[in-house]
mmCIF file of C-alpha atoms and ligand atoms in Angstrom:
data_model
loop_
_atom_site.group_PDB
_atom_site.id
_atom_site.type_symbol
_atom_site.label_atom_id
_atom_site.label_comp_id
_atom_site.label_asym_id
_atom_site.label_seq_id
_atom_site.Cartn_x
_atom_site.Cartn_y
_atom_site.Cartn_z
ATOM 1 C CA MET A 18 2.055 -19.293 -2.695
ATOM 2 C CA ALA A 19 0.895 -19.318 -6.312
ATOM 3 C CA LYS A 20 -0.293 -16.216 -8.069
ATOM 4 C CA VAL A 21 -3.526 -16.574 -9.994
ATOM 5 C CA LYS A 22 -4.666 -14.842 -13.179
ATOM 6 C CA GLN A 23 -8.413 -14.942 -13.409
ATOM 7 C CA THR A 24 -11.626 -13.291 -14.374
ATOM 8 C CA ALA A 25 -13.133 -11.737 -11.270
ATOM 9 C CA VAL A 26 -16.393 -9.905 -10.694
ATOM 10 C CA VAL A 27 -16.806 -6.364 -9.375
ATOM 11 C CA ASN A 28 -18.984 -6.310 -6.240
ATOM 12 C CA SER A 29 -19.180 -2.549 -5.768
ATOM 13 C CA GLN A 30 -17.585 0.738 -6.691
ATOM 14 C CA GLU A 31 -17.643 3.904 -4.602
ATOM 15 C CA LYS A 32 -16.109 7.342 -4.964
ATOM 16 C CA LEU A 33 -14.287 8.327 -1.739
ATOM 17 C CA SER A 34 -12.988 11.749 -2.761
ATOM 18 C CA GLU A 35 -12.530 13.791 -5.917
ATOM 19 C CA ASP A 36 -10.164 11.284 -7.540
ATOM 20 C CA VAL A 37 -9.999 8.329 -5.116
ATOM 21 C CA PHE A 38 -12.223 5.288 -5.657
ATOM 22 C CA SER A 39 -12.920 2.125 -3.687
ATOM 23 C CA MET A 40 -13.746 -1.138 -5.454
ATOM 24 C CA TRP A 41 -14.626 -4.530 -3.932
ATOM 25 C CA ILE A 42 -13.826 -7.490 -6.183
ATOM 26 C CA HIS A 43 -14.996 -11.086 -5.722
ATOM 27 C CA SER A 44 -11.922 -13.301 -6.048
ATOM 28 C CA PRO A 45 -11.884 -16.199 -3.557
ATOM 29 C CA GLU A 46 -8.652 -17.712 -4.938
ATOM 30 C CA ILE A 47 -6.659 -14.525 -4.423
ATOM 31 C CA ALA A 48 -8.428 -13.454 -1.214
ATOM 32 C CA SER A 49 -7.623 -16.803 0.423
ATOM 33 C CA GLN A 50 -3.879 -16.349 -0.137
ATOM 34 C CA ALA A 51 -3.302 -12.591 0.094
ATOM 35 C CA HIS A 52 -2.162 -10.552 3.064
ATOM 36 C CA GLY A 53 -1.506 -6.903 3.889
ATOM 37 C CA GLY A 54 1.080 -5.083 1.763
ATOM 38 C CA GLN A 55 0.591 -7.282 -1.295
ATOM 39 C CA PHE A 56 -0.986 -6.049 -4.508
ATOM 40 C CA ILE A 57 -2.865 -7.212 -7.605
ATOM 41 C CA SER A 58 -2.533 -6.254 -11.261
ATOM 42 C CA ILE A 59 -5.686 -5.275 -13.098
ATOM 43 C CA TYR A 60 -5.840 -5.629 -16.884
ATOM 44 C CA PRO A 61 -7.639 -2.776 -18.651
ATOM 45 C CA LYS A 62 -10.110 -3.965 -21.298
ATOM 46 C CA ASP A 63 -8.084 -2.212 -23.990
ATOM 47 C CA GLY A 64 -5.094 -4.524 -23.494
ATOM 48 C CA ALA A 65 -3.507 -3.557 -26.809
ATOM 49 C CA ARG A 66 -3.088 0.041 -25.656
ATOM 50 C CA LEU A 67 -2.839 -0.123 -21.891
ATOM 51 C CA LEU A 68 -0.578 -2.121 -19.568
ATOM 52 C CA PRO A 69 -1.990 -3.881 -16.509
ATOM 53 C CA ARG A 70 -1.988 -1.568 -13.489
ATOM 54 C CA PRO A 71 -0.565 -2.803 -10.173
ATOM 55 C CA ILE A 72 -2.768 -1.661 -7.267
ATOM 56 C CA SER A 73 -2.253 -2.434 -3.603
ATOM 57 C CA ILE A 74 -4.796 -4.442 -1.649
ATOM 58 C CA CYS A 75 -6.636 -2.275 0.865
ATOM 59 C CA GLU A 76 -8.738 -4.974 2.547
ATOM 60 C CA ILE A 77 -9.270 -8.709 2.388
ATOM 61 C CA ASP A 78 -12.534 -10.423 3.330
ATOM 62 C CA ARG A 79 -11.481 -14.077 3.319
ATOM 63 C CA GLU A 80 -14.837 -15.283 4.586
ATOM 64 C CA HIS A 81 -16.651 -13.969 1.510
ATOM 65 C CA GLY A 82 -13.679 -14.290 -0.887
ATOM 66 C CA ASP A 83 -13.498 -10.556 -1.583
ATOM 67 C CA LEU A 84 -10.702 -8.022 -2.066
ATOM 68 C CA ARG A 85 -10.887 -4.274 -1.826
ATOM 69 C CA ILE A 86 -8.701 -1.821 -3.690
ATOM 70 C CA VAL A 87 -8.656 1.923 -3.082
ATOM 71 C CA TYR A 88 -6.935 3.749 -5.921
ATOM 72 C CA ARG A 89 -6.411 7.206 -7.347
ATOM 73 C CA VAL A 90 -7.414 7.956 -10.931
ATOM 74 C CA ALA A 91 -4.082 8.939 -12.440
ATOM 75 C CA GLY A 92 -4.251 7.860 -16.099
ATOM 76 C CA ALA A 93 -6.295 6.068 -18.741
ATOM 77 C CA GLY A 94 -6.121 2.663 -16.980
ATOM 78 C CA THR A 95 -7.325 3.804 -13.568
ATOM 79 C CA LYS A 96 -9.910 6.066 -15.239
ATOM 80 C CA GLU A 97 -11.335 2.989 -16.958
ATOM 81 C CA PHE A 98 -11.420 1.119 -13.615
ATOM 82 C CA SER A 99 -13.404 3.949 -12.044
ATOM 83 C CA PHE A 100 -16.268 3.294 -14.492
ATOM 84 C CA TYR A 101 -16.611 -0.393 -13.579
ATOM 85 C CA GLU A 102 -19.867 -1.307 -11.908
ATOM 86 C CA LYS A 103 -21.288 -4.138 -9.833
ATOM 87 C CA GLY A 104 -21.419 -7.300 -11.966
ATOM 88 C CA ASP A 105 -18.676 -6.281 -14.423
ATOM 89 C CA SER A 106 -16.001 -8.900 -15.181
ATOM 90 C CA ILE A 107 -12.362 -7.921 -14.918
ATOM 91 C CA THR A 108 -9.082 -9.776 -15.358
ATOM 92 C CA ILE A 109 -6.752 -9.654 -12.391
ATOM 93 C CA LEU A 110 -3.475 -11.277 -11.351
ATOM 94 C CA GLY A 111 -2.360 -11.772 -7.775
ATOM 95 C CA PRO A 112 -1.482 -11.827 -5.028
ATOM 96 C CA LEU A 113 1.806 -10.150 -5.987
ATOM 97 C CA GLY A 114 4.758 -8.991 -3.894
ATOM 98 C CA ASN A 115 5.916 -9.958 -0.425
ATOM 99 C CA GLY A 116 3.653 -7.882 1.851
ATOM 100 C CA PHE A 117 4.316 -6.662 5.391
ATOM 101 C CA PRO A 118 6.044 -8.977 7.886
ATOM 102 C CA GLN A 119 4.400 -10.438 10.987
ATOM 103 C CA ILE A 120 5.105 -8.287 14.040
ATOM 104 C CA PRO A 121 5.155 -9.922 17.514
ATOM 105 C CA ALA A 122 2.156 -8.996 19.663
ATOM 106 C CA ASP A 123 4.279 -7.371 22.387
ATOM 107 C CA ARG A 124 5.638 -4.615 20.100
ATOM 108 C CA ARG A 125 4.160 -1.152 19.576
ATOM 109 C CA VAL A 126 3.659 -0.287 15.932
ATOM 110 C CA ILE A 127 3.102 2.990 14.112
ATOM 111 C CA LEU A 128 1.518 2.536 10.696
ATOM 112 C CA ILE A 129 2.295 5.519 8.476
ATOM 113 C CA GLY A 130 0.455 6.115 5.212
ATOM 114 C CA GLY A 131 0.807 9.052 2.870
ATOM 115 C CA GLY A 132 -1.683 9.846 0.070
ATOM 116 C CA ILE A 133 -2.467 6.775 -2.010
ATOM 117 C CA GLY A 134 -0.011 4.871 0.226
ATOM 118 C CA ILE A 135 -2.730 4.920 2.909
ATOM 119 C CA PRO A 136 -4.953 2.057 1.592
ATOM 120 C CA PRO A 137 -2.512 -0.870 2.097
ATOM 121 C CA MET A 138 -2.009 0.207 5.714
ATOM 122 C CA LEU A 139 -5.663 -0.625 6.465
ATOM 123 C CA GLN A 140 -5.258 -4.361 5.876
ATOM 124 C CA ALA A 141 -1.904 -4.218 7.700
ATOM 125 C CA ALA A 142 -3.696 -2.637 10.685
ATOM 126 C CA LYS A 143 -6.364 -5.355 10.603
ATOM 127 C CA GLU A 144 -3.762 -8.134 10.666
ATOM 128 C CA LEU A 145 -1.659 -6.813 13.555
ATOM 129 C CA SER A 146 -2.600 -7.939 17.033
ATOM 130 C CA CYS A 147 -0.195 -5.562 18.802
ATOM 131 C CA GLU A 148 -0.695 -2.020 20.108
ATOM 132 C CA LYS A 149 -0.912 0.183 17.032
ATOM 133 C CA THR A 150 -1.252 3.774 15.988
ATOM 134 C CA ALA A 151 -2.019 4.994 12.466
ATOM 135 C CA VAL A 152 -0.619 8.278 11.196
ATOM 136 C CA LEU A 153 -2.244 9.278 7.918
ATOM 137 C CA GLY A 154 -0.969 12.108 5.735
ATOM 138 C CA TYR A 155 -3.175 13.922 3.211
ATOM 139 C CA ARG A 156 -2.732 16.825 0.850
ATOM 140 C CA ASP A 157 -6.224 18.318 1.078
ATOM 141 C CA GLN A 158 -8.940 15.627 1.112
ATOM 142 C CA LEU A 159 -9.502 12.946 3.734
ATOM 143 C CA PHE A 160 -10.400 9.349 2.879
ATOM 144 C CA LEU A 161 -10.441 6.061 4.867
ATOM 145 C CA GLU A 162 -9.458 7.775 8.134
ATOM 146 C CA LYS A 163 -12.707 6.729 9.854
ATOM 147 C CA GLU A 164 -12.200 3.100 8.842
ATOM 148 C CA PHE A 165 -8.773 2.974 10.495
ATOM 149 C CA ALA A 166 -10.371 3.955 13.795
ATOM 150 C CA ALA A 167 -11.766 0.404 14.151
ATOM 151 C CA TYR A 168 -8.222 -1.017 14.347
ATOM 152 C CA ALA A 169 -5.877 1.712 15.576
ATOM 153 C CA LYS A 170 -5.654 5.082 17.274
ATOM 154 C CA VAL A 171 -5.626 7.514 14.352
ATOM 155 C CA TYR A 172 -3.701 10.764 13.858
ATOM 156 C CA VAL A 173 -4.094 12.847 10.734
ATOM 157 C CA ALA A 174 -1.670 15.270 9.097
ATOM 158 C CA MET A 175 -2.960 17.597 6.420
ATOM 159 C CA GLU A 176 -0.725 19.828 4.318
ATOM 160 C CA ASP A 177 -3.251 22.667 4.275
ATOM 161 C CA GLY A 178 -3.981 22.336 8.017
ATOM 162 C CA SER A 179 -7.722 21.791 7.541
ATOM 163 C CA ALA A 180 -7.627 18.620 9.712
ATOM 164 C CA GLY A 181 -5.272 17.229 12.351
ATOM 165 C CA THR A 182 -1.679 18.454 12.387
ATOM 166 C CA ARG A 183 -0.742 21.043 9.776
ATOM 167 C CA GLY A 184 2.175 19.504 7.903
ATOM 168 C CA ASN A 185 3.350 15.972 7.165
ATOM 169 C CA VAL A 186 3.148 12.607 8.894
ATOM 170 C CA LEU A 187 6.342 13.140 10.891
ATOM 171 C CA ASP A 188 5.036 16.473 12.144
ATOM 172 C CA ALA A 189 2.030 14.514 13.474
ATOM 173 C CA VAL A 190 4.320 11.886 15.073
ATOM 174 C CA ARG A 191 6.357 14.601 16.826
ATOM 175 C CA ASP A 192 3.392 16.848 17.770
ATOM 176 C CA ASN A 193 1.597 13.967 19.432
ATOM 177 C CA GLY A 194 4.675 12.446 21.094
ATOM 178 C CA LEU A 195 4.144 9.052 19.430
ATOM 179 C CA PHE A 196 6.584 6.212 20.137
ATOM 180 C CA ALA A 197 7.028 2.800 18.555
ATOM 181 C CA ASP A 198 9.220 -0.276 18.410
ATOM 182 C CA VAL A 199 8.338 -0.784 14.744
ATOM 183 C CA ILE A 200 7.238 1.498 11.906
ATOM 184 C CA LEU A 201 5.424 0.234 8.804
ATOM 185 C CA ALA A 202 5.031 2.863 6.073
ATOM 186 C CA CYS A 203 3.774 3.352 2.544
ATOM 187 C CA GLY A 204 3.638 6.586 0.578
ATOM 188 C CA PRO A 205 5.525 8.864 -1.799
ATOM 189 C CA SER A 206 9.309 8.443 -1.860
ATOM 190 C CA LEU A 207 9.941 11.831 -0.262
ATOM 191 C CA MET A 208 7.869 10.748 2.719
ATOM 192 C CA LEU A 209 9.520 7.324 2.883
ATOM 193 C CA ARG A 210 12.969 8.921 2.841
ATOM 194 C CA ALA A 211 12.010 11.133 5.791
ATOM 195 C CA VAL A 212 10.470 8.168 7.658
ATOM 196 C CA LYS A 213 13.630 6.118 7.080
ATOM 197 C CA THR A 214 15.828 8.913 8.457
ATOM 198 C CA TYR A 215 13.533 9.324 11.468
ATOM 199 C CA ALA A 216 13.530 5.569 12.181
ATOM 200 C CA MET A 217 17.304 5.313 11.885
ATOM 201 C CA GLU A 218 17.845 8.321 14.178
ATOM 202 C CA HIS A 219 15.583 6.764 16.794
ATOM 203 C CA GLN A 220 16.752 3.170 16.189
ATOM 204 C CA ILE A 221 13.261 1.996 15.321
ATOM 205 C CA GLU A 222 12.818 -1.149 13.229
ATOM 206 C CA CYS A 223 11.247 0.098 10.005
ATOM 207 C CA TYR A 224 9.634 -1.477 6.934
ATOM 208 C CA LEU A 225 8.823 0.594 3.863
ATOM 209 C CA SER A 226 6.462 -0.306 1.035
ATOM 210 C CA LEU A 227 7.805 1.209 -2.187
ATOM 211 C CA GLU A 228 4.961 1.201 -4.639
ATOM 212 C CA GLU A 229 5.370 4.407 -6.501
ATOM 213 C CA LYS A 230 7.045 3.378 -9.718
ATOM 214 C CA MET A 231 5.526 0.064 -10.712
ATOM 215 C CA ALA A 232 4.381 -0.808 -14.225
ATOM 216 C CA CYS A 233 4.191 -4.516 -15.181
ATOM 217 C CA GLY A 234 4.064 -5.718 -11.559
ATOM 218 C CA VAL A 235 5.602 -9.107 -12.399
ATOM 219 C CA GLY A 236 9.330 -8.488 -12.706
ATOM 220 C CA THR A 237 9.774 -8.106 -16.461
ATOM 221 C CA CYS A 238 9.725 -4.402 -17.414
ATOM 222 C CA LEU A 239 12.342 -3.179 -14.878
ATOM 223 C CA ALA A 240 10.440 0.099 -14.438
ATOM 224 C CA CYS A 241 10.471 -0.441 -10.690
ATOM 225 C CA VAL A 242 14.170 -0.996 -10.010
ATOM 226 C CA CYS A 243 15.469 0.696 -6.873
ATOM 227 C CA GLN A 244 18.934 0.858 -5.422
ATOM 228 C CA SER A 245 19.721 -1.629 -2.699
ATOM 229 C CA LYS A 246 22.524 -1.782 -0.181
ATOM 230 C CA GLU A 247 23.400 -5.376 -0.836
ATOM 231 C CA ILE A 248 24.331 -6.879 -4.175
ATOM 232 C CA ASP A 249 21.515 -8.933 -5.668
ATOM 233 C CA SER A 250 22.573 -12.597 -5.731
ATOM 234 C CA HIS A 251 20.932 -13.135 -9.103
ATOM 235 C CA SER A 252 21.967 -10.044 -11.104
ATOM 236 C CA HIS A 253 25.096 -9.131 -9.044
ATOM 237 C CA VAL A 254 24.154 -5.436 -9.023
ATOM 238 C CA HIS A 255 22.938 -3.026 -6.337
ATOM 239 C CA ASN A 256 19.388 -3.242 -7.629
ATOM 240 C CA LYS A 257 16.097 -4.662 -6.480
ATOM 241 C CA ARG A 258 12.837 -4.946 -8.362
ATOM 242 C CA ILE A 259 10.150 -3.431 -6.168
ATOM 243 C CA CYS A 260 7.422 -5.643 -7.619
ATOM 244 C CA LYS A 261 9.317 -8.937 -7.286
ATOM 245 C CA ASP A 262 11.685 -8.444 -4.332
ATOM 246 C CA GLY A 263 9.301 -6.060 -2.496
ATOM 247 C CA PRO A 264 7.274 -3.933 -2.398
ATOM 248 C CA VAL A 265 8.133 -4.095 1.329
ATOM 249 C CA PHE A 266 11.783 -3.691 2.335
ATOM 250 C CA ARG A 267 13.654 -3.166 5.587
ATOM 251 C CA ALA A 268 14.425 0.564 5.547
ATOM 252 C CA GLU A 269 18.174 0.024 5.741
ATOM 253 C CA GLU A 270 18.052 -2.357 2.753
ATOM 254 C CA VAL A 271 17.121 0.285 0.181
ATOM 255 C CA GLU A 272 18.495 3.626 -1.010
ATOM 256 C CA LEU A 273 15.721 6.163 -1.468
HETATM 257 FE FE1 FES B 320 7.933 -4.221 -14.045
HETATM 258 FE FE2 FES B 320 8.697 -4.362 -11.524
HETATM 259 S S1 FES B 320 7.052 -3.262 -12.339
HETATM 260 S S2 FES B 320 9.695 -5.187 -13.238
#
């Protein structure tokens, strides 16, 4: 699969919550190759000052050649993206990373997303043909939860208790007595660490998408290195680059 750097066109931009935005981008070359759990890098217009920002793919519409990203405004780059409008040209690179694995149709899957780790779970949910449940964890504002309902049974955990289970995603799993053969998860590292421990305790096959620390997105800056159990065959150290070797890893492969 070849990654493509190209000028793409913004189809639409929508504000989903106070600081979370949804953007559809027309990019047939990338849409035709991408799958759930992969990401793209977007180049801010002020390339001299700002690095490209890696952002996970939330949805793929292969028929129309479109990609959707849902991102949080967290700095100058993402702030710039939030001002883009229909018809604007942007430079993007992708698809990047390995993405989620195929899961056999006879398995039960729980998709767990926390905060801005929720968007990539939507495309993952769309691609899975097995029985699936989505557990979505929010701090205080909901987004995308209604869209998951088309593909999975949805449970929400909210830190402030204003919707669903008061607490975190694992509180929602326990409160609702949810079971699975496989867990797919993306979210902050604290959440992923807890999900890994839970999966190991219950001997559940578990895949984690580690997207928190990426910068260049293409394997050169080393900002995304995480500790791995096995020694890397190339560098001979206990390290993996999240952007190049991941972002999705078997839970037991990585130290969190
Ligand atoms: Fe730069 Fe991974 S983000 S090497």
